[in-house]
Structure formats: C-alpha cells, structure tokens
Short mmCIF file of C-alpha atoms and ligand atoms in Angstrom, two decimals:
data_model
loop_
_atom_site.label_atom_id
_atom_site.label_comp_id
_atom_site.label_asym_id
_atom_site.label_seq_id
_atom_site.Cartn_x
_atom_site.Cartn_y
_atom_site.Cartn_z
CA MET A 1 14.22 -38.19 -71.65
CA ASN A 2 13.13 -39.75 -74.92
CA MET A 3 16.21 -39.73 -77.13
CA LYS A 4 14.16 -40.69 -80.16
CA GLY A 5 12.46 -37.31 -80.08
CA VAL A 6 15.78 -35.50 -79.94
CA VAL A 7 17.40 -37.38 -82.81
CA MET A 8 14.41 -37.34 -85.13
CA SER A 9 13.41 -33.74 -84.59
CA ALA A 10 16.94 -32.40 -84.90
CA SER A 11 17.00 -31.82 -88.63
CA ILE A 12 15.41 -34.55 -90.64
CA LEU A 13 11.65 -34.17 -90.36
CA ASN A 14 9.65 -31.65 -92.36
CA ASP A 15 6.28 -30.34 -91.10
CA ASP A 16 4.19 -33.05 -92.79
CA GLU A 17 6.40 -35.81 -91.49
CA ARG A 18 6.34 -34.42 -87.99
CA ALA A 19 2.54 -34.12 -88.06
CA ILE A 20 1.93 -37.72 -89.18
CA LYS A 21 4.47 -39.01 -86.67
CA GLU A 22 2.69 -37.17 -83.88
CA VAL A 23 -0.68 -38.69 -84.83
CA ALA A 24 0.95 -42.12 -85.02
CA ALA A 25 2.55 -41.67 -81.60
CA LYS A 26 -0.78 -40.64 -80.08
CA VAL A 27 -2.72 -43.60 -81.54
CA ALA A 28 0.04 -46.06 -80.66
CA THR A 29 0.34 -44.79 -77.09
CA GLU A 30 -3.32 -44.39 -76.29
CA ARG A 31 -4.95 -47.22 -78.23
CA TYR A 32 -2.35 -49.98 -78.60
CA ALA A 33 0.27 -49.68 -75.83
CA PRO A 34 -2.30 -50.74 -73.19
CA LYS A 35 -3.13 -53.90 -75.20
CA ALA A 36 0.38 -54.98 -76.20
CA ALA A 37 1.28 -57.15 -73.19
CA GLN A 38 -2.08 -58.93 -73.20
CA TRP A 39 -2.01 -59.67 -76.93
CA ASP A 40 1.48 -61.09 -76.47
CA ALA A 41 0.53 -63.22 -73.44
CA GLU A 42 -2.58 -64.57 -75.14
CA ARG A 43 -1.02 -64.83 -78.62
CA THR A 44 -3.97 -62.83 -79.99
CA ALA A 45 -4.07 -62.17 -83.72
CA PHE A 46 -4.54 -58.46 -84.46
CA PRO A 47 -8.33 -57.90 -84.69
CA LEU A 48 -9.79 -57.17 -88.13
CA GLU A 49 -11.71 -54.12 -86.88
CA GLU A 50 -8.44 -52.66 -85.58
CA ARG A 51 -6.79 -53.20 -88.96
CA LYS A 52 -9.67 -51.38 -90.61
CA TYR A 53 -9.24 -48.58 -88.09
CA LEU A 54 -5.57 -48.24 -89.09
CA GLY A 55 -6.74 -48.18 -92.70
CA SER A 56 -9.27 -45.44 -91.96
CA LEU A 57 -6.44 -43.30 -90.57
CA GLY A 58 -4.43 -43.77 -93.77
CA PHE A 59 -1.58 -45.67 -92.10
CA LEU A 60 -1.85 -48.74 -94.35
CA GLY A 61 -1.19 -46.81 -97.54
CA ILE A 62 1.31 -44.11 -96.60
CA ALA A 63 3.89 -45.18 -99.20
CA LEU A 64 1.45 -46.77 -101.68
CA PRO A 65 0.13 -44.98 -104.80
CA GLU A 66 -2.45 -42.22 -104.37
CA ARG A 67 -4.59 -43.51 -107.26
CA PHE A 68 -5.49 -46.57 -105.13
CA GLY A 69 -6.20 -44.56 -101.97
CA GLY A 70 -2.64 -44.41 -100.62
CA GLY A 71 -0.61 -41.40 -99.57
CA GLY A 72 2.11 -41.64 -102.23
CA ALA A 73 4.66 -40.49 -99.65
CA PRO A 74 8.37 -41.36 -99.61
CA LEU A 75 9.19 -44.66 -97.91
CA GLN A 76 10.83 -42.93 -94.93
CA GLN A 77 7.46 -41.49 -93.92
CA ALA A 78 5.96 -44.98 -93.63
CA LEU A 79 9.01 -46.13 -91.67
CA ASN A 80 8.59 -43.23 -89.24
CA VAL A 81 5.04 -44.41 -88.53
CA ILE A 82 6.05 -48.08 -88.26
CA GLU A 83 8.65 -47.02 -85.69
CA GLU A 84 6.08 -45.19 -83.56
CA PHE A 85 3.79 -48.22 -83.46
CA ALA A 86 6.59 -50.77 -83.00
CA TYR A 87 7.88 -48.74 -80.05
CA HIS A 88 4.63 -49.55 -78.21
CA CYS A 89 2.97 -52.56 -79.87
CA ARG A 90 4.55 -54.80 -82.52
CA PRO A 91 1.31 -56.56 -83.61
CA ALA A 92 -0.19 -53.16 -84.55
CA ALA A 93 3.05 -52.08 -86.23
CA PHE A 94 3.13 -55.34 -88.18
CA GLN A 95 -0.04 -54.35 -90.07
CA ILE A 96 1.51 -51.06 -91.17
CA PHE A 97 4.79 -52.83 -91.99
CA GLU A 98 3.07 -55.52 -94.07
CA ALA A 99 0.98 -53.02 -96.08
CA ASN A 100 3.69 -50.39 -96.69
CA THR A 101 6.86 -52.44 -96.98
CA GLY A 102 5.65 -56.02 -97.54
CA PRO A 103 4.27 -57.82 -100.58
CA ALA A 104 1.76 -55.04 -101.36
CA GLN A 105 4.74 -52.80 -102.03
CA VAL A 106 6.12 -55.47 -104.39
CA ILE A 107 2.81 -55.44 -106.29
CA ALA A 108 2.87 -51.63 -106.36
CA ARG A 109 6.37 -51.58 -107.84
CA ILE A 110 6.66 -54.62 -110.08
CA GLY A 111 3.14 -56.10 -110.32
CA THR A 112 0.75 -55.52 -113.21
CA GLU A 113 -1.71 -52.60 -113.22
CA GLU A 114 -4.57 -55.11 -113.08
CA GLN A 115 -3.09 -56.69 -109.92
CA ARG A 116 -2.68 -53.27 -108.34
CA GLU A 117 -6.32 -52.40 -109.10
CA ARG A 118 -7.50 -55.74 -107.72
CA PHE A 119 -5.56 -55.79 -104.45
CA LEU A 120 -4.15 -52.42 -103.39
CA PRO A 121 -7.41 -50.55 -102.57
CA GLY A 122 -8.48 -53.36 -100.19
CA ILE A 123 -5.07 -53.53 -98.53
CA ILE A 124 -4.91 -49.75 -98.07
CA ALA A 125 -8.42 -49.73 -96.53
CA GLY A 126 -7.55 -52.63 -94.19
CA ASP A 127 -10.23 -54.89 -95.68
CA ILE A 128 -7.69 -57.47 -96.83
CA THR A 129 -4.06 -58.25 -96.09
CA MET A 130 -1.29 -59.89 -98.10
CA ALA A 131 1.58 -62.02 -96.75
CA VAL A 132 4.80 -63.21 -98.38
CA ALA A 133 5.54 -66.93 -98.66
CA ILE A 134 9.16 -67.68 -99.54
CA SER A 135 10.53 -70.08 -96.89
CA GLU A 136 10.01 -73.83 -96.95
CA PRO A 137 10.99 -76.69 -94.63
CA ASP A 138 14.20 -77.26 -96.63
CA ALA A 139 14.71 -73.75 -98.00
CA GLY A 140 15.36 -71.03 -95.40
CA SER A 141 18.60 -69.10 -95.90
CA ALA A 142 18.97 -71.12 -99.10
CA ALA A 143 15.73 -69.60 -100.43
CA THR A 144 16.67 -70.46 -104.02
CA ASP A 145 16.40 -74.18 -103.12
CA LEU A 146 12.62 -73.77 -102.86
CA THR A 147 10.56 -76.50 -104.51
CA THR A 148 7.00 -75.13 -104.52
CA LYS A 149 5.89 -75.40 -108.15
CA ALA A 150 3.70 -73.04 -110.16
CA THR A 151 2.96 -74.46 -113.58
CA ILE A 152 1.26 -72.38 -116.25
CA ASP A 153 -1.40 -74.40 -118.07
CA GLY A 154 -3.26 -72.18 -120.56
CA ASP A 155 -5.14 -69.50 -118.63
CA THR A 156 -4.48 -71.21 -115.30
CA VAL A 157 -1.50 -71.56 -112.96
CA ARG A 158 -1.39 -74.68 -110.77
CA VAL A 159 0.48 -74.26 -107.48
CA SER A 160 1.72 -77.12 -105.27
CA GLY A 161 4.09 -77.07 -102.31
CA ASN A 162 4.65 -76.35 -98.62
CA LYS A 163 5.67 -72.98 -97.18
CA ARG A 164 6.94 -72.51 -93.60
CA TRP A 165 7.26 -69.69 -91.02
CA ILE A 166 4.77 -67.49 -92.90
CA SER A 167 3.95 -64.44 -90.78
CA ASN A 168 0.19 -63.90 -90.89
CA GLY A 169 -0.09 -67.41 -92.37
CA SER A 170 -3.74 -68.51 -91.98
CA GLU A 171 -4.78 -64.88 -91.32
CA ALA A 172 -3.89 -63.24 -94.64
CA ASP A 173 -6.30 -63.06 -97.57
CA VAL A 174 -3.66 -63.33 -100.32
CA TYR A 175 -0.15 -64.80 -100.46
CA LEU A 176 2.71 -63.76 -102.71
CA VAL A 177 4.14 -67.23 -103.29
CA TYR A 178 7.71 -67.60 -104.51
CA SER A 179 7.59 -70.65 -106.79
CA ARG A 180 9.59 -72.74 -109.19
CA MET A 181 8.08 -71.89 -112.57
CA SER A 182 10.55 -73.49 -114.98
CA ASP A 183 13.15 -76.25 -115.03
CA ALA A 184 16.00 -73.74 -114.90
CA PRO A 185 18.12 -74.40 -111.78
CA GLY A 186 18.38 -72.15 -108.67
CA ALA A 187 17.20 -68.55 -108.86
CA LYS A 188 16.77 -68.68 -112.64
CA GLY A 189 13.69 -70.93 -112.39
CA ILE A 190 11.95 -68.89 -109.67
CA GLY A 191 8.99 -66.58 -110.20
CA ALA A 192 6.15 -65.37 -107.97
CA VAL A 193 2.41 -65.82 -108.12
CA LEU A 194 -0.47 -64.49 -106.04
CA VAL A 195 -2.67 -67.12 -104.38
CA GLU A 196 -5.88 -66.06 -102.67
CA ALA A 197 -6.53 -67.82 -99.34
CA ASP A 198 -10.01 -68.93 -100.37
CA ARG A 199 -8.85 -70.96 -103.40
CA ALA A 200 -9.55 -74.71 -103.24
CA GLY A 201 -6.47 -76.62 -102.08
CA VAL A 202 -5.05 -74.00 -99.65
CA SER A 203 -4.68 -75.28 -96.07
CA TYR A 204 -2.59 -74.53 -92.98
CA GLY A 205 -0.52 -76.29 -90.35
CA ALA A 206 -0.87 -75.69 -86.62
CA ARG A 207 -0.12 -72.18 -85.44
CA GLU A 208 3.56 -71.95 -84.40
CA LYS A 209 4.39 -71.21 -80.76
CA LEU A 210 7.17 -68.71 -81.36
CA MET A 211 9.43 -67.24 -78.66
CA GLY A 212 8.30 -63.74 -79.67
CA PHE A 213 6.05 -62.33 -82.42
CA ARG A 214 3.17 -63.59 -80.31
CA GLY A 215 0.46 -61.29 -81.65
CA ILE A 216 1.54 -62.14 -85.21
CA PRO A 217 0.30 -65.60 -86.23
CA SER A 218 2.72 -67.89 -88.04
CA ALA A 219 1.90 -71.16 -89.78
CA ASP A 220 2.85 -73.59 -92.51
CA ILE A 221 0.81 -73.22 -95.70
CA TYR A 222 0.04 -76.15 -97.98
CA PHE A 223 -0.84 -75.63 -101.64
CA ASP A 224 -2.39 -78.79 -103.08
CA ASP A 225 -2.75 -78.29 -106.84
CA VAL A 226 -4.28 -74.85 -106.30
CA ALA A 227 -5.59 -73.27 -109.52
CA VAL A 228 -5.31 -69.49 -109.95
CA PRO A 229 -5.74 -67.38 -113.11
CA VAL A 230 -2.61 -66.63 -115.11
CA GLU A 231 -3.23 -62.93 -114.35
CA ASN A 232 -1.95 -63.75 -110.84
CA VAL A 233 1.63 -64.22 -112.03
CA VAL A 234 3.70 -61.31 -110.66
CA VAL A 235 7.17 -62.30 -111.81
CA GLU A 236 8.12 -64.93 -114.37
CA PRO A 237 11.33 -66.98 -114.21
CA GLY A 238 14.30 -64.77 -114.95
CA GLY A 239 12.97 -61.94 -112.81
CA PHE A 240 14.28 -63.16 -109.46
CA ARG A 241 16.76 -60.33 -109.03
CA THR A 242 14.04 -57.69 -109.51
CA LEU A 243 11.76 -59.63 -107.15
CA PHE A 244 14.39 -59.80 -104.44
CA THR A 245 15.36 -56.16 -104.85
CA ALA A 246 11.70 -55.22 -104.35
CA PHE A 247 11.71 -57.51 -101.30
CA SER A 248 14.54 -55.45 -99.86
CA ILE A 249 11.97 -52.75 -99.06
CA GLU A 250 10.52 -55.26 -96.58
CA ARG A 251 13.98 -55.53 -95.06
CA LEU A 252 13.87 -51.78 -94.36
CA GLY A 253 10.53 -52.26 -92.60
CA ASN A 254 12.09 -55.12 -90.66
CA SER A 255 15.08 -52.92 -89.70
CA THR A 256 12.63 -50.27 -88.47
CA MET A 257 11.01 -52.81 -86.14
CA SER A 258 14.47 -53.54 -84.72
CA LEU A 259 15.25 -49.84 -84.44
CA ALA A 260 12.07 -49.22 -82.45
CA LEU A 261 12.90 -52.10 -80.10
CA GLY A 262 16.39 -50.77 -79.44
CA GLN A 263 15.16 -47.21 -78.95
CA ALA A 264 12.41 -48.29 -76.55
CA ALA A 265 14.85 -50.42 -74.52
CA LEU A 266 17.31 -47.52 -74.37
CA ASP A 267 14.65 -45.01 -73.30
CA LEU A 268 13.33 -47.30 -70.56
CA SER A 269 16.87 -47.93 -69.35
CA ILE A 270 17.76 -44.24 -69.21
CA ARG A 271 14.75 -43.67 -67.02
CA TYR A 272 15.31 -46.72 -64.82
CA VAL A 273 18.98 -46.12 -64.01
CA GLN A 274 18.14 -42.63 -62.78
CA GLU A 275 15.29 -43.87 -60.57
CA ARG A 276 16.75 -47.09 -59.14
CA THR A 277 19.07 -46.62 -56.17
CA GLN A 278 21.68 -49.11 -54.91
CA PHE A 279 24.56 -48.54 -52.50
CA GLY A 280 22.88 -45.25 -51.61
CA LYS A 281 22.95 -43.66 -55.06
CA PRO A 282 21.14 -43.92 -58.43
CA LEU A 283 22.56 -46.61 -60.74
CA ILE A 284 23.56 -43.95 -63.30
CA GLU A 285 26.23 -42.68 -60.90
CA PHE A 286 28.24 -45.89 -61.46
CA GLN A 287 30.67 -45.51 -64.33
CA ALA A 288 30.01 -49.02 -65.65
CA VAL A 289 26.33 -48.14 -66.01
CA GLN A 290 27.19 -44.88 -67.81
CA MET A 291 29.36 -46.82 -70.29
CA THR A 292 26.57 -49.32 -70.88
CA ILE A 293 24.07 -46.55 -71.68
CA ALA A 294 26.62 -44.95 -74.01
CA ASP A 295 27.18 -48.28 -75.80
CA MET A 296 23.43 -48.73 -76.24
CA ALA A 297 23.06 -45.20 -77.65
CA LEU A 298 25.98 -45.77 -80.04
CA GLN A 299 24.36 -48.88 -81.45
CA VAL A 300 20.86 -47.38 -81.74
CA ASP A 301 22.11 -44.26 -83.48
CA ALA A 302 24.32 -46.19 -85.90
CA ALA A 303 21.34 -48.34 -86.89
CA ARG A 304 19.14 -45.28 -87.31
CA LEU A 305 21.59 -43.51 -89.59
CA LEU A 306 22.27 -46.57 -91.75
CA LEU A 307 18.53 -47.11 -92.09
CA GLN A 308 17.93 -43.48 -93.02
CA ARG A 309 20.59 -43.71 -95.72
CA ALA A 310 19.07 -46.86 -97.22
CA ALA A 311 15.47 -45.63 -97.03
CA GLY A 312 16.26 -42.06 -98.06
CA ALA A 313 17.03 -43.22 -101.59
CA VAL A 314 13.47 -44.50 -102.06
CA THR A 315 11.52 -41.30 -102.60
CA ASP A 316 8.96 -42.37 -105.20
CA GLY A 317 6.98 -45.39 -106.34
CA GLU A 318 9.56 -46.42 -108.94
CA GLN A 319 12.82 -46.50 -107.04
CA LEU A 320 14.28 -49.61 -105.47
CA PRO A 321 16.83 -49.44 -102.66
CA ASN A 322 20.54 -50.11 -102.89
CA SER A 323 21.11 -53.73 -101.78
CA LEU A 324 24.40 -53.00 -100.02
CA HIS A 325 22.84 -50.19 -97.99
CA VAL A 326 19.84 -52.36 -97.10
CA SER A 327 21.95 -55.27 -95.86
CA LEU A 328 24.24 -52.95 -93.87
CA ALA A 329 21.15 -51.42 -92.22
CA LYS A 330 19.37 -54.72 -91.54
CA CYS A 331 22.41 -56.48 -90.13
CA THR A 332 23.23 -53.52 -87.85
CA ALA A 333 19.64 -52.92 -86.72
CA ASN A 334 18.88 -56.60 -86.03
CA GLU A 335 22.05 -57.16 -84.00
CA MET A 336 21.63 -53.82 -82.24
CA ALA A 337 18.10 -54.75 -81.11
CA LYS A 338 19.21 -58.11 -79.74
CA ASN A 339 22.18 -56.53 -77.91
CA VAL A 340 20.43 -53.41 -76.64
CA THR A 341 17.37 -55.25 -75.31
CA ASP A 342 19.74 -57.70 -73.61
CA LEU A 343 21.68 -54.84 -71.99
CA ALA A 344 18.38 -53.24 -70.94
CA MET A 345 17.40 -56.47 -69.16
CA GLN A 346 20.76 -56.46 -67.43
CA LEU A 347 20.36 -52.84 -66.28
CA HIS A 348 16.87 -53.58 -64.96
CA GLY A 349 18.13 -56.49 -62.83
CA GLY A 350 15.33 -58.77 -61.62
CA ASN A 351 12.73 -56.31 -62.90
CA GLY A 352 14.05 -56.79 -66.45
CA TYR A 353 13.35 -60.48 -66.16
CA THR A 354 9.67 -59.99 -65.29
CA GLU A 355 6.90 -59.59 -67.85
CA GLU A 356 5.77 -56.43 -66.06
CA PHE A 357 8.47 -54.16 -67.50
CA GLY A 358 8.03 -55.34 -71.10
CA ILE A 359 11.75 -55.71 -71.74
CA GLU A 360 11.83 -59.51 -71.97
CA ARG A 361 9.05 -59.16 -74.60
CA MET A 362 11.23 -56.75 -76.58
CA HIS A 363 14.14 -59.15 -76.38
CA ARG A 364 11.99 -62.03 -77.61
CA ASP A 365 10.70 -59.95 -80.52
CA ALA A 366 14.21 -58.72 -81.37
CA HIS A 367 15.35 -62.29 -82.03
CA GLY A 368 12.38 -62.84 -84.35
CA TRP A 369 13.08 -59.78 -86.48
CA ALA A 370 16.68 -60.88 -86.88
CA LEU A 371 15.52 -64.20 -88.37
CA ALA A 372 12.72 -62.86 -90.55
CA GLY A 373 13.81 -61.48 -93.90
CA GLY A 374 17.20 -63.23 -93.82
CA THR A 375 19.62 -63.64 -90.89
CA PRO A 376 22.44 -61.18 -90.10
CA THR A 377 24.89 -63.83 -91.35
CA MET A 378 23.16 -63.90 -94.73
CA GLN A 379 23.18 -60.08 -94.78
CA ARG A 380 26.95 -60.26 -94.29
CA THR A 381 27.16 -62.62 -97.26
CA ARG A 382 25.27 -60.06 -99.35
CA ILE A 383 27.44 -57.19 -98.04
CA VAL A 384 30.67 -58.84 -99.12
CA SER A 385 29.18 -59.83 -102.50
CA GLU A 386 28.11 -56.25 -103.17
CA LEU A 387 31.43 -54.83 -101.98
CA LEU A 388 33.46 -57.13 -104.18
CA GLY A 389 31.02 -57.15 -107.10
CA ARG A 390 30.88 -60.95 -107.24
CA SER A 391 28.78 -63.73 -105.75
CA PHE A 392 30.11 -66.51 -103.54
CA ASP A 393 28.78 -69.98 -104.23
CA GLN A 394 27.40 -71.20 -100.88
CA ARG A 395 26.95 -74.68 -102.34
CA GLY A 396 30.45 -75.33 -103.63
C1 FAD B 1 9.57 -64.67 -86.68
C2 FAD B 1 9.79 -65.14 -88.07
C3 FAD B 1 9.03 -64.61 -89.11
C4 FAD B 1 9.22 -65.08 -90.42
N1 FAD B 1 8.39 -64.62 -91.41
C5 FAD B 1 8.51 -65.15 -92.66
C6 FAD B 1 7.58 -64.81 -93.69
O1 FAD B 1 6.64 -64.03 -93.47
N2 FAD B 1 7.71 -65.37 -94.92
C7 FAD B 1 8.73 -66.23 -95.20
O2 FAD B 1 8.81 -66.69 -96.34
N3 FAD B 1 9.62 -66.59 -94.25
C8 FAD B 1 9.52 -66.08 -92.98
N4 FAD B 1 10.40 -66.46 -92.00
C9 FAD B 1 11.47 -67.40 -92.32
C10 FAD B 1 12.85 -66.75 -92.30
O3 FAD B 1 13.05 -66.02 -93.49
C11 FAD B 1 13.88 -67.89 -92.11
O4 FAD B 1 13.69 -68.42 -90.81
C12 FAD B 1 15.30 -67.38 -92.26
O5 FAD B 1 15.57 -67.00 -93.59
C13 FAD B 1 16.32 -68.44 -91.83
O6 FAD B 1 16.02 -69.69 -92.41
P1 FAD B 1 15.96 -70.99 -91.48
O7 FAD B 1 15.10 -70.69 -90.31
O8 FAD B 1 15.59 -72.14 -92.33
O9 FAD B 1 17.43 -71.18 -90.93
P2 FAD B 1 18.65 -71.86 -91.71
O10 FAD B 1 18.72 -71.34 -93.10
O11 FAD B 1 18.60 -73.32 -91.50
O12 FAD B 1 19.89 -71.24 -90.92
C14 FAD B 1 20.29 -71.70 -89.63
C15 FAD B 1 21.58 -70.97 -89.25
O13 FAD B 1 22.60 -71.27 -90.21
C16 FAD B 1 23.12 -70.06 -90.75
N5 FAD B 1 23.47 -70.27 -92.17
C17 FAD B 1 22.68 -70.76 -93.15
N6 FAD B 1 23.31 -70.75 -94.32
C18 FAD B 1 24.55 -70.21 -94.08
C19 FAD B 1 25.69 -69.90 -94.88
N7 FAD B 1 25.70 -70.12 -96.21
N8 FAD B 1 26.78 -69.38 -94.28
C20 FAD B 1 26.80 -69.15 -92.94
N9 FAD B 1 25.74 -69.40 -92.13
C21 FAD B 1 24.64 -69.92 -92.69
C22 FAD B 1 22.01 -69.03 -90.60
O14 FAD B 1 22.52 -67.70 -90.58
C23 FAD B 1 21.41 -69.44 -89.26
O15 FAD B 1 22.15 -68.88 -88.22
C24 FAD B 1 10.23 -66.02 -90.69
C25 FAD B 1 10.99 -66.53 -89.64
C26 FAD B 1 10.78 -66.12 -88.35
C27 FAD B 1 11.57 -66.74 -87.23
#
C-alpha cells in the first residue's frame, strides 16, 4: 500500500492539485524512474532536452508568475510535484526544485521587474537554469563569513571570489552570487548579484565526486574580476535578511526532497516486510518489525505536517514563509530521511545493501539534502533564536 496516497488524498488536495499530481506521478514513473539508477551510477547530468520537456509540461513554472509563462499557483502545488518526481528520480526533481523554489523564486519575489523579464521566461521554458552560489571554502555554516567581492564601478559590477559545493555548478546558465558589496562587517555587507556563466572570467573546478546527488553536478566556481551590468544586482548590502528569508523557500523544496525519500523508503519497506519470509513467517509478523514500521511512519508524517504548515502560508507571489516554521520543517524532514532510509536498509537486510533495491541510493541522497541549505544543527540554532526572539553570537 502506498501511504503517500492515503495521507495526501485524505483532505488536503483540491481537484486541480490532484490532477497535476497525477500527471507528475505518471511522468515520473514512466519516463524517469527507469533512468534513475543509471544516471546515479554514471553521474549523468540531467539532459537539456529532458529539462525542456519538463518545461513544456509546465512543471518548471508552477509557482512562478503567470505573466512570464508560469502557473502562478501556491507554493504547495509545486512541492507536491517535486515530491512525485523525487520519489522516483532526484535528478529530474532537482530541475523542478531549482526552478520553483530556488534562485528563480528569489528573483520572482525580490528581484527587479527587468531581471524577471530577462530570466524567468527562459527558466520556466527549460531553456536556461539558475543556481545559487553562497558557500565558499571557508564559509559554509558561517555563510556570513563569505569573502567573494562584488564592487560597483559606475554601470558595472566587478565580481571576484571562489564558491564551493554549488549544485549545478558548471551546468547552470546564471548564478545568484552572494557577495560582499560593502565594507560593513558580517551580514550587513552582503548583497547578491546575478552572474551569467558565459561572462569572461567565470571558470570551474573539477566536478565533485559526492556520496549521493550523483545526477546533480557540483563544482567550485571561480570569478576572476568578472564584469556584469549594474542591472544584475538583486540585493544591495543591508538586504541580507530579506535575501535569506526568500532563500527559505528553497529550504521548503529541500525538505520536500527529504520527505519524498522517507516516504519512498517507508513504502518499499511496507511491501518488503510482507513479502519476505524468515523463520516460516513474513517479517511483518515480528513485533520488532511492526514497531520499526510504526516509527518510520511517525517520522514521515511529522515531517509532512510540519512542511505543510510552513508551505501553506505561502499562497501568492508576495508572501515569504515563517522562518521558525521553515527550520522546524527542514530539520525534521532532513533527519527523518536519514533515519527512515537507514531503517529501510536494515529491514531489507542484505538486499538493502545492494544497488538493485535503490535504498542505499536514497540513503546517500538523504545525507546530501541534510547538508544542502544549512545543516540540521544550524536549523536548531535558528529555531532557538526565533523562539527566544534573539540571536546567539556563534563567534563569541
Ligand atoms: C549535496 C550538497 C549540495 C549543496 N548545494 C549548495 C548550493 O547549491 N549552493 C551553495 O551555496 N552551497 C551548497 N552546498 C553547501 C552547503 O550549504 C554547506 O555544505 C553547508 O551549509 C555546511 O557547510 P560546510 O560543508 O562548510 O560545513 P561546516 O560549516 O564546516 O560544518 C561542519 C559541521 O560543523 C557543524 N557546525 C558548524 N557551525 C556550527 C555551530 N555554530 N554550532 C554547532 N555546530 C556547528 C555543522 O552543523 C556540521 O555538522 C551544498 C552542500 C552539499 C553537500
């Protein structure tokens, strides 16, 4: 039995949502599920023609404005579709995640109208893609220690620095680059600027060999005095809080990836423990196995409900999510996916440890999603800050 179907169809989905989810499930199952293991094994970047296909179906613009070719739907509708794809094939889901919840969504919400006109139609159609470049070799969790500089010089911005762990790095056409734009210390000096991949002075490091995320390329990016027009500035220094709140939509996309991984691992396990017999009876007849399945379901459902609360507040193109709700959802979903995929491997015995069953791949991906977008520990830091209404100096 697929528990996902039961939970989602119980009360939450309206007719439109159910219809788009069904199309997504069909495309994900028929077109991408058969490719997922191979793309992972061969570390294949998602093919451009496939991205355009997703664009032609409207999946890359579900929650982006209608005037640029998007669907203008509430964020939850995009998350429903991301979940369907991530359940079967994370590299395909990543494209929908990046377009609907990634930097394109930041441009849609806090960029200029000219930037929206320039970039959103291409992203929605699948012709181009945009990645976010925050992390650096010495600035991961401590993102506000970043040193990449963007200096405004008349009509031009000059960008220099080194970004690390950039998903779709070397594949994307445009990067939203978090940069130091003034001498003000910490977050106060940080802004963001768009840098097109074909500008002189943009280059890449070797492709990372990650434990998971294998159909999603990752690489260092080097900006060597790259000149872009001043119209590419998205956020000036002083706007870091708005920038990071807009980024929290990406965290909801990230949480959805984790949710799909946990749900898929649970569904496979429910099937397996009823089919596999030991000591003359199906595994599910052992009470310890029953308790394990119950624990998995508890964690998956808790993550789903926290995610629905955080995403449910974002119903139009203006709203930004509540940071506390986002961090509660991301922390829970990321840790759930790591735990639940681990328990699924355990319940599958030796079969769980083979590539054939796909569970080790889920477990590898689950660890990646927990790192991307800020670790569960850093989400806990945010949770306590929001609860107490004060920040804690990590440097003191
Ligand atoms: C698969 C993947 C995809 C990614 N995609 C992108 C991307 O597209 N764009 C981008 O900009 N970045 C991306 N990242 C980078 C990601 O955001 C960072 O890896 C993450 O924020 C953690 O930073 P770090 O790796 O430098 O670890 P560190 O910051 O060095 O942390 C190491 C450990 O120390 C803990 N720690 C750090 N500070 C504290 C503290 N104050 N209190 C307690 N514990 C602490 C952390 O929780 C962690 O467990 C990606 C990373 C991965 C693995």
